[in-house]
PDB file of C-alpha atoms and ligand atoms in Angstrom:
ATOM      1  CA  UNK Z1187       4.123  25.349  29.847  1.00 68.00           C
ATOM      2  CA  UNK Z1188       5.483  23.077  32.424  1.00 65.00           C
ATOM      3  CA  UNK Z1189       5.203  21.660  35.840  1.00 72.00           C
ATOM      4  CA  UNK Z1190       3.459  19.380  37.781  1.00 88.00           C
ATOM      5  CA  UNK Z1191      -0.488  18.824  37.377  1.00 94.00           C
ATOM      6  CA  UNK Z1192      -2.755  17.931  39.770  1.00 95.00           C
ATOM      7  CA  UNK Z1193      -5.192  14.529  39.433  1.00 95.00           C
ATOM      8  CA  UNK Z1194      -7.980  17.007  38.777  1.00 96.00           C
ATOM      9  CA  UNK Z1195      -6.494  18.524  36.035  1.00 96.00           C
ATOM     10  CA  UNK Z1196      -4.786  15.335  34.687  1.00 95.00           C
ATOM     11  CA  UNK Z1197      -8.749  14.339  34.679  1.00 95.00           C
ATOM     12  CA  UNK Z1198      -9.866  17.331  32.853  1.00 96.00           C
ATOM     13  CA  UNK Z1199      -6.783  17.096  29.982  1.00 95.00           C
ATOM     14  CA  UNK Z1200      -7.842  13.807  29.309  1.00 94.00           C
ATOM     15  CA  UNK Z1201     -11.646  14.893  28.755  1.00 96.00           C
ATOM     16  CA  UNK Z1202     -10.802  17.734  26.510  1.00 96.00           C
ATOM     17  CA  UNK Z1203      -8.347  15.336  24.257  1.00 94.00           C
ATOM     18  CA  UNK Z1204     -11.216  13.028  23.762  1.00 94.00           C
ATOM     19  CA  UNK Z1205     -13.526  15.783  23.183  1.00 96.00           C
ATOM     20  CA  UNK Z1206     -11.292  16.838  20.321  1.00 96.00           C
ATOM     21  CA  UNK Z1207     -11.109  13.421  19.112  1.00 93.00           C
ATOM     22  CA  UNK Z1208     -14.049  11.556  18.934  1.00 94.00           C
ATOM     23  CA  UNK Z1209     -14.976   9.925  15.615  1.00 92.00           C
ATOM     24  CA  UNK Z1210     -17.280  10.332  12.829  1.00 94.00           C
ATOM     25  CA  UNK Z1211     -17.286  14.757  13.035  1.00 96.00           C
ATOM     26  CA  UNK Z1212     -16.740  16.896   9.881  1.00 96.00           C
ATOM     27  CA  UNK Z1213     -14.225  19.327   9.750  1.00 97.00           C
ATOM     28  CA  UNK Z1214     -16.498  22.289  10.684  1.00 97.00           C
ATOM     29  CA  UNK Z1215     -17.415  20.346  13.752  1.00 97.00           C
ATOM     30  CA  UNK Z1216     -13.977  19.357  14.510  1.00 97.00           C
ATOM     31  CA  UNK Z1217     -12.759  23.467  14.178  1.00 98.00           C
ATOM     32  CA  UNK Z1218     -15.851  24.264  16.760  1.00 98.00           C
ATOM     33  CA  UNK Z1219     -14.460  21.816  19.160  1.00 98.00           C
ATOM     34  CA  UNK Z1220     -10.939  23.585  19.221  1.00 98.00           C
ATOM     35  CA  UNK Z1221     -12.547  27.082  19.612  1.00 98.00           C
ATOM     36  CA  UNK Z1222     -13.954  25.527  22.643  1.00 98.00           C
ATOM     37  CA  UNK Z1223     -10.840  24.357  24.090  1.00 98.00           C
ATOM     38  CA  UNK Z1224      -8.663  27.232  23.108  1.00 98.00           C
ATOM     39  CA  UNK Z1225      -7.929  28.779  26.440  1.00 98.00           C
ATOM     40  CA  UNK Z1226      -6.847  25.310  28.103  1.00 97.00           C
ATOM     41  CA  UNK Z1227      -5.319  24.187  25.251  1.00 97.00           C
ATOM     42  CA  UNK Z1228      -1.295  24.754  26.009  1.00 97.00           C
ATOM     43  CA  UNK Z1229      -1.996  22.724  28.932  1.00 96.00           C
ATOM     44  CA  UNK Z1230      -3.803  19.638  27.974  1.00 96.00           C
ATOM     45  CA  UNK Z1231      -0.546  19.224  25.733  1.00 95.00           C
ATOM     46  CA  UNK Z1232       1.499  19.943  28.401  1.00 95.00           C
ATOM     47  CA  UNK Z1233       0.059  17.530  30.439  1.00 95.00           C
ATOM     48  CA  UNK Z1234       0.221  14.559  27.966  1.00 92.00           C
ATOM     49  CA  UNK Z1235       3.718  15.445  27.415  1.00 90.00           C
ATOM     50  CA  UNK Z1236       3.316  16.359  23.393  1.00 93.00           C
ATOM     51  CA  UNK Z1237       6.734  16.439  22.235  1.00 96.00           C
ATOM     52  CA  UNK Z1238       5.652  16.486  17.992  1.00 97.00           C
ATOM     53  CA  UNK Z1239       6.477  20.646  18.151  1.00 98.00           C
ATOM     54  CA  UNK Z1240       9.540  20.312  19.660  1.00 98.00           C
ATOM     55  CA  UNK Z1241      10.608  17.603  17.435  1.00 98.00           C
ATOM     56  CA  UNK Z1242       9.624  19.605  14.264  1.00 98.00           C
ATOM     57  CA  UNK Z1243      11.532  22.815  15.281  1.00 98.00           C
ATOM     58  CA  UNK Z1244      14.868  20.543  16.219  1.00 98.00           C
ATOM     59  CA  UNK Z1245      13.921  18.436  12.834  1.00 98.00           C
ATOM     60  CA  UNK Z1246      14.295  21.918  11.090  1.00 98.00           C
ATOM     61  CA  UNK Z1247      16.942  23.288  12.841  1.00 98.00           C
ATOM     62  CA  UNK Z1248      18.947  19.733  11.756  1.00 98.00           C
ATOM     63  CA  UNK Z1249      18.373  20.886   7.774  1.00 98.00           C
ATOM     64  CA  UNK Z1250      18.656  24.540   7.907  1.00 97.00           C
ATOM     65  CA  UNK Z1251      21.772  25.071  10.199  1.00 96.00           C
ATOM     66  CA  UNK Z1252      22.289  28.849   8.644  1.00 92.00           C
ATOM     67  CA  UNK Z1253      20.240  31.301   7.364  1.00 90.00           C
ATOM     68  CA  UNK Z1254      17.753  30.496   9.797  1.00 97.00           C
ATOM     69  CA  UNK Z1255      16.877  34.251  10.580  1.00 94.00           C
ATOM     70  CA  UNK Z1256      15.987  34.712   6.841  1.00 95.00           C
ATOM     71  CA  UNK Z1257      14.150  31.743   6.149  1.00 98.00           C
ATOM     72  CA  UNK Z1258      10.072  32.357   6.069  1.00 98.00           C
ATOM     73  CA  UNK Z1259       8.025  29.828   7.036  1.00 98.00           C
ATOM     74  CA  UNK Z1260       4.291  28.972   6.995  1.00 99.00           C
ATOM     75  CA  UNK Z1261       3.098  26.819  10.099  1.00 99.00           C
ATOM     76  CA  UNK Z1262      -0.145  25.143   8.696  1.00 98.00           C
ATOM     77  CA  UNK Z1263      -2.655  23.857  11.313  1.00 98.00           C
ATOM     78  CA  UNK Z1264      -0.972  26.628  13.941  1.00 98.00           C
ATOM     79  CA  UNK Z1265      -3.316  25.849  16.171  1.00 98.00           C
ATOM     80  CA  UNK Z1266      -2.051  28.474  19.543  1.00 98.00           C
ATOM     81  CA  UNK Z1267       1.330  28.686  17.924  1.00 98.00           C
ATOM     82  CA  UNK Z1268       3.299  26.277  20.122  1.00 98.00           C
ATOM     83  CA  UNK Z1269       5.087  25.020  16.970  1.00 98.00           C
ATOM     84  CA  UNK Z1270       5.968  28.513  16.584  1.00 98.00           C
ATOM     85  CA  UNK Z1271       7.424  28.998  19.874  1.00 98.00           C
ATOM     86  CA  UNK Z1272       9.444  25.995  19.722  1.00 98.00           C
ATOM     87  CA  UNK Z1273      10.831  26.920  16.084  1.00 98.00           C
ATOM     88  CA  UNK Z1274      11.769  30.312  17.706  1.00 98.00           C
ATOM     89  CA  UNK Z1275      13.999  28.822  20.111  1.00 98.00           C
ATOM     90  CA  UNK Z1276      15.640  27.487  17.072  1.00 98.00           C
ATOM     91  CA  UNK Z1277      16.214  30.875  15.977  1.00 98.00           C
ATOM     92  CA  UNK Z1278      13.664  31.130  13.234  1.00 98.00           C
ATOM     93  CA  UNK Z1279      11.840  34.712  13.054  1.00 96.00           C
ATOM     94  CA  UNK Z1280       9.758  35.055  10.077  1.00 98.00           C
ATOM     95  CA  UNK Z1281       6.343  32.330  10.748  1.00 98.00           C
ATOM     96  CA  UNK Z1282       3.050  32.739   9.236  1.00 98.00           C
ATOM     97  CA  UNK Z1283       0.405  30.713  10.951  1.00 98.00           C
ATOM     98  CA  UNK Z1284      -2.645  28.718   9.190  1.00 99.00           C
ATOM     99  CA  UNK Z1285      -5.315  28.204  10.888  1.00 98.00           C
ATOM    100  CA  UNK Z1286      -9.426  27.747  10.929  1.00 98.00           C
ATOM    101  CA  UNK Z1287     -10.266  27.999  14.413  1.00 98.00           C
ATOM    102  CA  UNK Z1288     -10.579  31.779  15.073  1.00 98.00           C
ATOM    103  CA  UNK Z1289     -10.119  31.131  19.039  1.00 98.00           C
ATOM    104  CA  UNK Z1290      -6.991  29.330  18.348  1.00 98.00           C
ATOM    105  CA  UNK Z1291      -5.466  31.638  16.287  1.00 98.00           C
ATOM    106  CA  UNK Z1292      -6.406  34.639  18.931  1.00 98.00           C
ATOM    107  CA  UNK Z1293      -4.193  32.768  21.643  1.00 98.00           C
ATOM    108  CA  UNK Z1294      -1.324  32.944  19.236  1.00 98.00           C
ATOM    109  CA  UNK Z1295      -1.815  36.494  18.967  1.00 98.00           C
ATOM    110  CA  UNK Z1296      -1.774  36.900  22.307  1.00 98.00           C
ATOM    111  CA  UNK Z1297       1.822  36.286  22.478  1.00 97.00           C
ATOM    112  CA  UNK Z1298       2.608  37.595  18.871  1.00 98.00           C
ATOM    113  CA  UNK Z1299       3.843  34.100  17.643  1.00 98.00           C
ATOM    114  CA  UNK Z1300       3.342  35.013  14.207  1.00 98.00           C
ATOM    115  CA  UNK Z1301       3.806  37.830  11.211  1.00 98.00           C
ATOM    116  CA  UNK Z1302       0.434  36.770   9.231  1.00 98.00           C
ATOM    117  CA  UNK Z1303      -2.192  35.065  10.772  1.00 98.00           C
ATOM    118  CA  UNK Z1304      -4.179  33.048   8.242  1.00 98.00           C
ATOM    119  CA  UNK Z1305      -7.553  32.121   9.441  1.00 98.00           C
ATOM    120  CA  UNK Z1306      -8.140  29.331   6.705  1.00 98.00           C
ATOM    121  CA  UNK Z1307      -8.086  25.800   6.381  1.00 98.00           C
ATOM    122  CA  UNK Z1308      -6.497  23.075   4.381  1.00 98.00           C
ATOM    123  CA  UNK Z1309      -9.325  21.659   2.140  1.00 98.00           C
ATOM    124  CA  UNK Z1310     -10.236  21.063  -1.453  1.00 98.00           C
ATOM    125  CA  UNK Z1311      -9.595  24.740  -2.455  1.00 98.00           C
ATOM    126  CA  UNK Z1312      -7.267  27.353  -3.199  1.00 98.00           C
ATOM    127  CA  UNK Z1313      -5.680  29.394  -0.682  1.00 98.00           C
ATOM    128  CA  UNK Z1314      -5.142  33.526  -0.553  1.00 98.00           C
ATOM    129  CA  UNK Z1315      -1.369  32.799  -0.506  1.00 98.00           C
ATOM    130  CA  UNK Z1316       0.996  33.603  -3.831  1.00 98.00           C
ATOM    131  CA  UNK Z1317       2.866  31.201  -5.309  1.00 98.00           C
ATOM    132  CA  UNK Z1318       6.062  30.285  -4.124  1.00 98.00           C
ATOM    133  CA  UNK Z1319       6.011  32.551  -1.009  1.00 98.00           C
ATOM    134  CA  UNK Z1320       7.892  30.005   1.532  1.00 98.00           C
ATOM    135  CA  UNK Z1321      11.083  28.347   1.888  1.00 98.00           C
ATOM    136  CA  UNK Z1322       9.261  25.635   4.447  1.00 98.00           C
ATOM    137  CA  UNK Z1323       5.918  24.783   5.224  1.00 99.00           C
ATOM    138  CA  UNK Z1324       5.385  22.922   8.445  1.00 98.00           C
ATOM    139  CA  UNK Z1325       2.333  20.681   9.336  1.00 98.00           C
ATOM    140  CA  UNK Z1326       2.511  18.880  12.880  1.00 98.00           C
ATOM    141  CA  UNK Z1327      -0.834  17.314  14.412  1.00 97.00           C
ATOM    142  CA  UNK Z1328      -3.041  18.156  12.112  1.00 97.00           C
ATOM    143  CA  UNK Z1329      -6.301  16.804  13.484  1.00 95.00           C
ATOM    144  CA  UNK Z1330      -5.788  12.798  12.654  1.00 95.00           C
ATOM    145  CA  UNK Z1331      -9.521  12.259  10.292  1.00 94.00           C
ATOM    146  CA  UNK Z1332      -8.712  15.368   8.851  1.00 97.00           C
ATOM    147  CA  UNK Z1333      -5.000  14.504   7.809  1.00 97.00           C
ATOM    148  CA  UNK Z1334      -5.767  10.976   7.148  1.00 96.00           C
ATOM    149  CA  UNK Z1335      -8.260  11.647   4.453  1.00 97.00           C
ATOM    150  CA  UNK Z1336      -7.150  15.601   3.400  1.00 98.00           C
ATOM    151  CA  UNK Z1337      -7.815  15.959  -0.540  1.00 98.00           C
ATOM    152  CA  UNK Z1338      -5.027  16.145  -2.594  1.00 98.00           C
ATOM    153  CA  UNK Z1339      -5.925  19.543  -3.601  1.00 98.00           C
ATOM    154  CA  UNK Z1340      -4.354  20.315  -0.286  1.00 98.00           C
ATOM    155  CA  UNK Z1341      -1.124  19.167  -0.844  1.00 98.00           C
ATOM    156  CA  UNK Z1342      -1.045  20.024  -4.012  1.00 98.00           C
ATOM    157  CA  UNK Z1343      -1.645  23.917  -2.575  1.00 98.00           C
ATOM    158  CA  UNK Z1344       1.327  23.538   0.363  1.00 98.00           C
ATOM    159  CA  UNK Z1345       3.533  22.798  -2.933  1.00 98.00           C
ATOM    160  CA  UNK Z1346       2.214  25.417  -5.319  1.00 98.00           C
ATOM    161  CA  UNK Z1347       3.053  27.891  -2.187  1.00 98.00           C
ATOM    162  CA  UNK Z1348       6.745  26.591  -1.040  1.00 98.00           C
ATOM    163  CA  UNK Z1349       9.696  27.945  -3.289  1.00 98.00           C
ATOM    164  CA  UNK Z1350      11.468  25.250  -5.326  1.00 98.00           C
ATOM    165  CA  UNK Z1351      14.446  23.954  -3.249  1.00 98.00           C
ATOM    166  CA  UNK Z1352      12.447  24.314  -0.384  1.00 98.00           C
ATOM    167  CA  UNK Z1353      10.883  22.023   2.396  1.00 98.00           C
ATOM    168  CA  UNK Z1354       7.337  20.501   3.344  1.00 98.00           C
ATOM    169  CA  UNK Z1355       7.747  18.848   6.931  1.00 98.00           C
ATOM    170  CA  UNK Z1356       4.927  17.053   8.955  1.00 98.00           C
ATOM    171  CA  UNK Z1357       4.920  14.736  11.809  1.00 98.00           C
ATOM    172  CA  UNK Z1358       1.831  12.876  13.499  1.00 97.00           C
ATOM    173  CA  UNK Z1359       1.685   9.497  14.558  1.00 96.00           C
ATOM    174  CA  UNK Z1360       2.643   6.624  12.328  1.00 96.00           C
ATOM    175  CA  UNK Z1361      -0.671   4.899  12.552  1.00 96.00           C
ATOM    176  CA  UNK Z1362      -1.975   8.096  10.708  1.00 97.00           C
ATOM    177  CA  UNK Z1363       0.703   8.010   8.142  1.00 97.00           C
ATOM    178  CA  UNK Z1364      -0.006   4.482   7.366  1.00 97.00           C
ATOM    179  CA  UNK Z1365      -3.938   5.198   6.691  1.00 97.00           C
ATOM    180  CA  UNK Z1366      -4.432   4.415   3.020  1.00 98.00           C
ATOM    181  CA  UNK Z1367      -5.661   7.973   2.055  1.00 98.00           C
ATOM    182  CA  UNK Z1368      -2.680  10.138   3.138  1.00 98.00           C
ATOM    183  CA  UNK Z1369      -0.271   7.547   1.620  1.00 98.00           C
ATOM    184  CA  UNK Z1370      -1.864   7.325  -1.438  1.00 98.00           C
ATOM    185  CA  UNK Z1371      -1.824  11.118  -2.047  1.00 98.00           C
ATOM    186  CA  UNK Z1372       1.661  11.389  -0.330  1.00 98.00           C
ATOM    187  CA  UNK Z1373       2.796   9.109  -2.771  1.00 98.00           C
ATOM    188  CA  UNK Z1374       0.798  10.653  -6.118  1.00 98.00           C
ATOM    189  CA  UNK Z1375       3.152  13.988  -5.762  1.00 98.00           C
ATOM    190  CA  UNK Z1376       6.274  12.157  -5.453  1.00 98.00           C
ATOM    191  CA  UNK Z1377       5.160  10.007  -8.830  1.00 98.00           C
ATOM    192  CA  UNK Z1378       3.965  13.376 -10.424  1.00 98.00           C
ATOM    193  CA  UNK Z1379       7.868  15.229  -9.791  1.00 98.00           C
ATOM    194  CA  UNK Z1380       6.254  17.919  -7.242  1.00 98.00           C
ATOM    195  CA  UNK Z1381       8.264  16.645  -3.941  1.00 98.00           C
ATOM    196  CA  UNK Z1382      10.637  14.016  -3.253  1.00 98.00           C
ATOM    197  CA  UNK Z1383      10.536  12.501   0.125  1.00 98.00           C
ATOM    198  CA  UNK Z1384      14.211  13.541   1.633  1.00 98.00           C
ATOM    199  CA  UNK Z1385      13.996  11.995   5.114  1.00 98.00           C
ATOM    200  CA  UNK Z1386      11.541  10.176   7.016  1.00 98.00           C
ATOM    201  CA  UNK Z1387      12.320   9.900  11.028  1.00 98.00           C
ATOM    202  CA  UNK Z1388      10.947   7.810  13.841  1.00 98.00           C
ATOM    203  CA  UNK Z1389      10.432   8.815  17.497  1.00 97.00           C
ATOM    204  CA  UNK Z1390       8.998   6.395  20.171  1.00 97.00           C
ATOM    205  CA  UNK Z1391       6.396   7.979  22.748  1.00 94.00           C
ATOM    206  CA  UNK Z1392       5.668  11.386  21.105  1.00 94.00           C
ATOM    207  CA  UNK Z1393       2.420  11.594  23.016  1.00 88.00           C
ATOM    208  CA  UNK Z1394      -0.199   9.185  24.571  1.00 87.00           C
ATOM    209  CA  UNK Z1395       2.544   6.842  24.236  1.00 91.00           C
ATOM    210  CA  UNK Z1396       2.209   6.496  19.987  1.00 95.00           C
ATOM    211  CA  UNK Z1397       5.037   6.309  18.073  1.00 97.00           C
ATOM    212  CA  UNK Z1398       5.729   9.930  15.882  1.00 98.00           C
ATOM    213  CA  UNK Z1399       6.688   9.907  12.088  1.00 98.00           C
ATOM    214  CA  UNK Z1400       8.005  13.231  10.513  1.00 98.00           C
ATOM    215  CA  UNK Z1401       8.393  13.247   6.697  1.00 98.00           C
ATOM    216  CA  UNK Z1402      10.746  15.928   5.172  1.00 98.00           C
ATOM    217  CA  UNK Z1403       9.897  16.452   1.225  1.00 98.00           C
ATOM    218  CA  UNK Z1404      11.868  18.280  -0.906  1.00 98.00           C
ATOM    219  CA  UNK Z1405       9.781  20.658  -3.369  1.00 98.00           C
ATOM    220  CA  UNK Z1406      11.251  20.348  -6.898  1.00 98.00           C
TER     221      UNK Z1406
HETATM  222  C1  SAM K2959      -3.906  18.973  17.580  1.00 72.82           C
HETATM  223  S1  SAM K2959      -3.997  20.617  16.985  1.00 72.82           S
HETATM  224  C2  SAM K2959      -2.301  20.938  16.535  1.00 72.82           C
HETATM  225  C3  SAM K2959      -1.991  22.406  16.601  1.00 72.82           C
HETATM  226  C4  SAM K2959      -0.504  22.743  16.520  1.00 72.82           C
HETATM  227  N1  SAM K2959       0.058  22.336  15.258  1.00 72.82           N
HETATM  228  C5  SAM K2959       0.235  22.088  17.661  1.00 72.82           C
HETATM  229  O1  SAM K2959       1.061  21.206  17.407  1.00 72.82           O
HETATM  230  O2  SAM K2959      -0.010  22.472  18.810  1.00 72.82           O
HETATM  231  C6  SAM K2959      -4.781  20.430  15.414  1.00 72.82           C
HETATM  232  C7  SAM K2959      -5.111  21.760  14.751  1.00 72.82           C
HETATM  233  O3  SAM K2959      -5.525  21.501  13.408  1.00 72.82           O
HETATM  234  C8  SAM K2959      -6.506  22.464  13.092  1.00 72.82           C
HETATM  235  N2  SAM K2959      -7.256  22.003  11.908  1.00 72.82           N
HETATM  236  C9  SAM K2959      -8.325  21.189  11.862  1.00 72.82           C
HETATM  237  N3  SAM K2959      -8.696  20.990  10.592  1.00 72.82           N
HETATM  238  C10 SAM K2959      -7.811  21.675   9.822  1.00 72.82           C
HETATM  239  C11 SAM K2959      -7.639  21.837   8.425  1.00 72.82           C
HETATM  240  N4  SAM K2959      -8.438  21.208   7.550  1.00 72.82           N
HETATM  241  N5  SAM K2959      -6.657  22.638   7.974  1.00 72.82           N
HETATM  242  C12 SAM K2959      -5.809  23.250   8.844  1.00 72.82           C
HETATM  243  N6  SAM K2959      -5.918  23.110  10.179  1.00 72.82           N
HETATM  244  C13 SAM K2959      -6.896  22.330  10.663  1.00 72.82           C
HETATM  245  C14 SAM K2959      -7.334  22.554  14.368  1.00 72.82           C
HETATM  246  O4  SAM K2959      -8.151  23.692  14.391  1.00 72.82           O
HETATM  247  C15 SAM K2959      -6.239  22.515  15.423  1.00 72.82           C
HETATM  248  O5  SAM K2959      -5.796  23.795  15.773  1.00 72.82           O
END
């Protein structure tokens, strides 16, 4: 979605971002809060200028320059699917998108940006997915608490689903990549010989003028 917003809605974008990012709610409450902003949702991002999709579908592009019709892919933390839309650009056809808000995932629908649509979330649990079912998962702006402080169980699940050989990207910001948590289990799966960090880029101004990190992990 682009073009040029009005003050009014400029106003209103910036509302509904803090809405969905005030401090100290769980992850249910966090999910309920994205239902809520569903329908406006494309264009709050287009109107802070949220360049993390685009960068993970180029990012992708970079390391898979064949094949890319064949390739499947799960986009975790889909949200309306504009990770989806970018990657298609790219060429990529076969996306499954992940999840938990229902109203999220019924935008996506709406302009059939995925094969499977997985309403579930990225927790302490197992997920209805069979082993090794994806060349490449993709995670980008996963709700900052939530990734900063996501169980290991979680990773541990994207790895247990992604074929050996094959790739675990996710960009945020780097002040979330830097929060002790995330590090700490980013780093336990490397020391364990699940994934081996293959690339880690930096982009300047990805959105509200923050910095972007994307990691690239290689599953072994
Ligand atoms: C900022 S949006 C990003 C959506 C999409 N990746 C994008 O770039 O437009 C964050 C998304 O994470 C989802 N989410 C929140 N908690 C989650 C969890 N534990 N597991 C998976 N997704 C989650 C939210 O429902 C929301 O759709």
């Amino acid at each position: 979605m682009e073009g040029t917003f009005t003050e009014e809605e400029k106003v209103e974008a910036e509302k509904d971002f803090q809405f969905l990012v005030e401090k100290g709610l769980d992850n249910d409450a966090i999910v309920k809060r994205f239902d809520c902003v569903a329908e406006k949702y494309d264009k709050m991002q287009a109107i802070h200028g949220n360049s993390l999709q685009k960068w993970m579908a180029e990012s992708l592009a970079a390391l898979y320059t064949h094949n890319r019709k064949s390739v499947s892919i799960l986009d975790a933390a889909a949200g309306t699917g504009l990770v989806s839309c970018e990657m298609r650009k790219q060429g990529f056809l076969h996306i499954d998108g992940l999840e938990p808000s229902e109203r999220m995932l019924e935008q996506a629908k709406k302009n059939n940006l995925y094969e499977r649509y997985i309403c579930d979330i990225l927790a302490d649990k197992t997920l209805d997915i069979a082993d090794d079912t994806y060349n490449i998962v993709t995670v980008v702006g996963l709700s900052s608490e939530i990734f900063s402080t996501l169980p290991i169980k979680a990773f541990e699940e994207l790895v247990r689903i992604t074929k050996s050989g094959g790739h675990i990207l996710m960009n945020h910001y780097d002040y979330i990549f830097q929060r002790d948590v995330l590090r700490a289990n980013l780093a336990i799966l490397e020391d364990r010989g699940l994934w081996k960090l293959e690339d880690k880029q930096i982009k300047p101004n990805t959105a509200h003028g923050f910095t972007g990190h994307l990691h690239v992990y290689n599953v072994l």
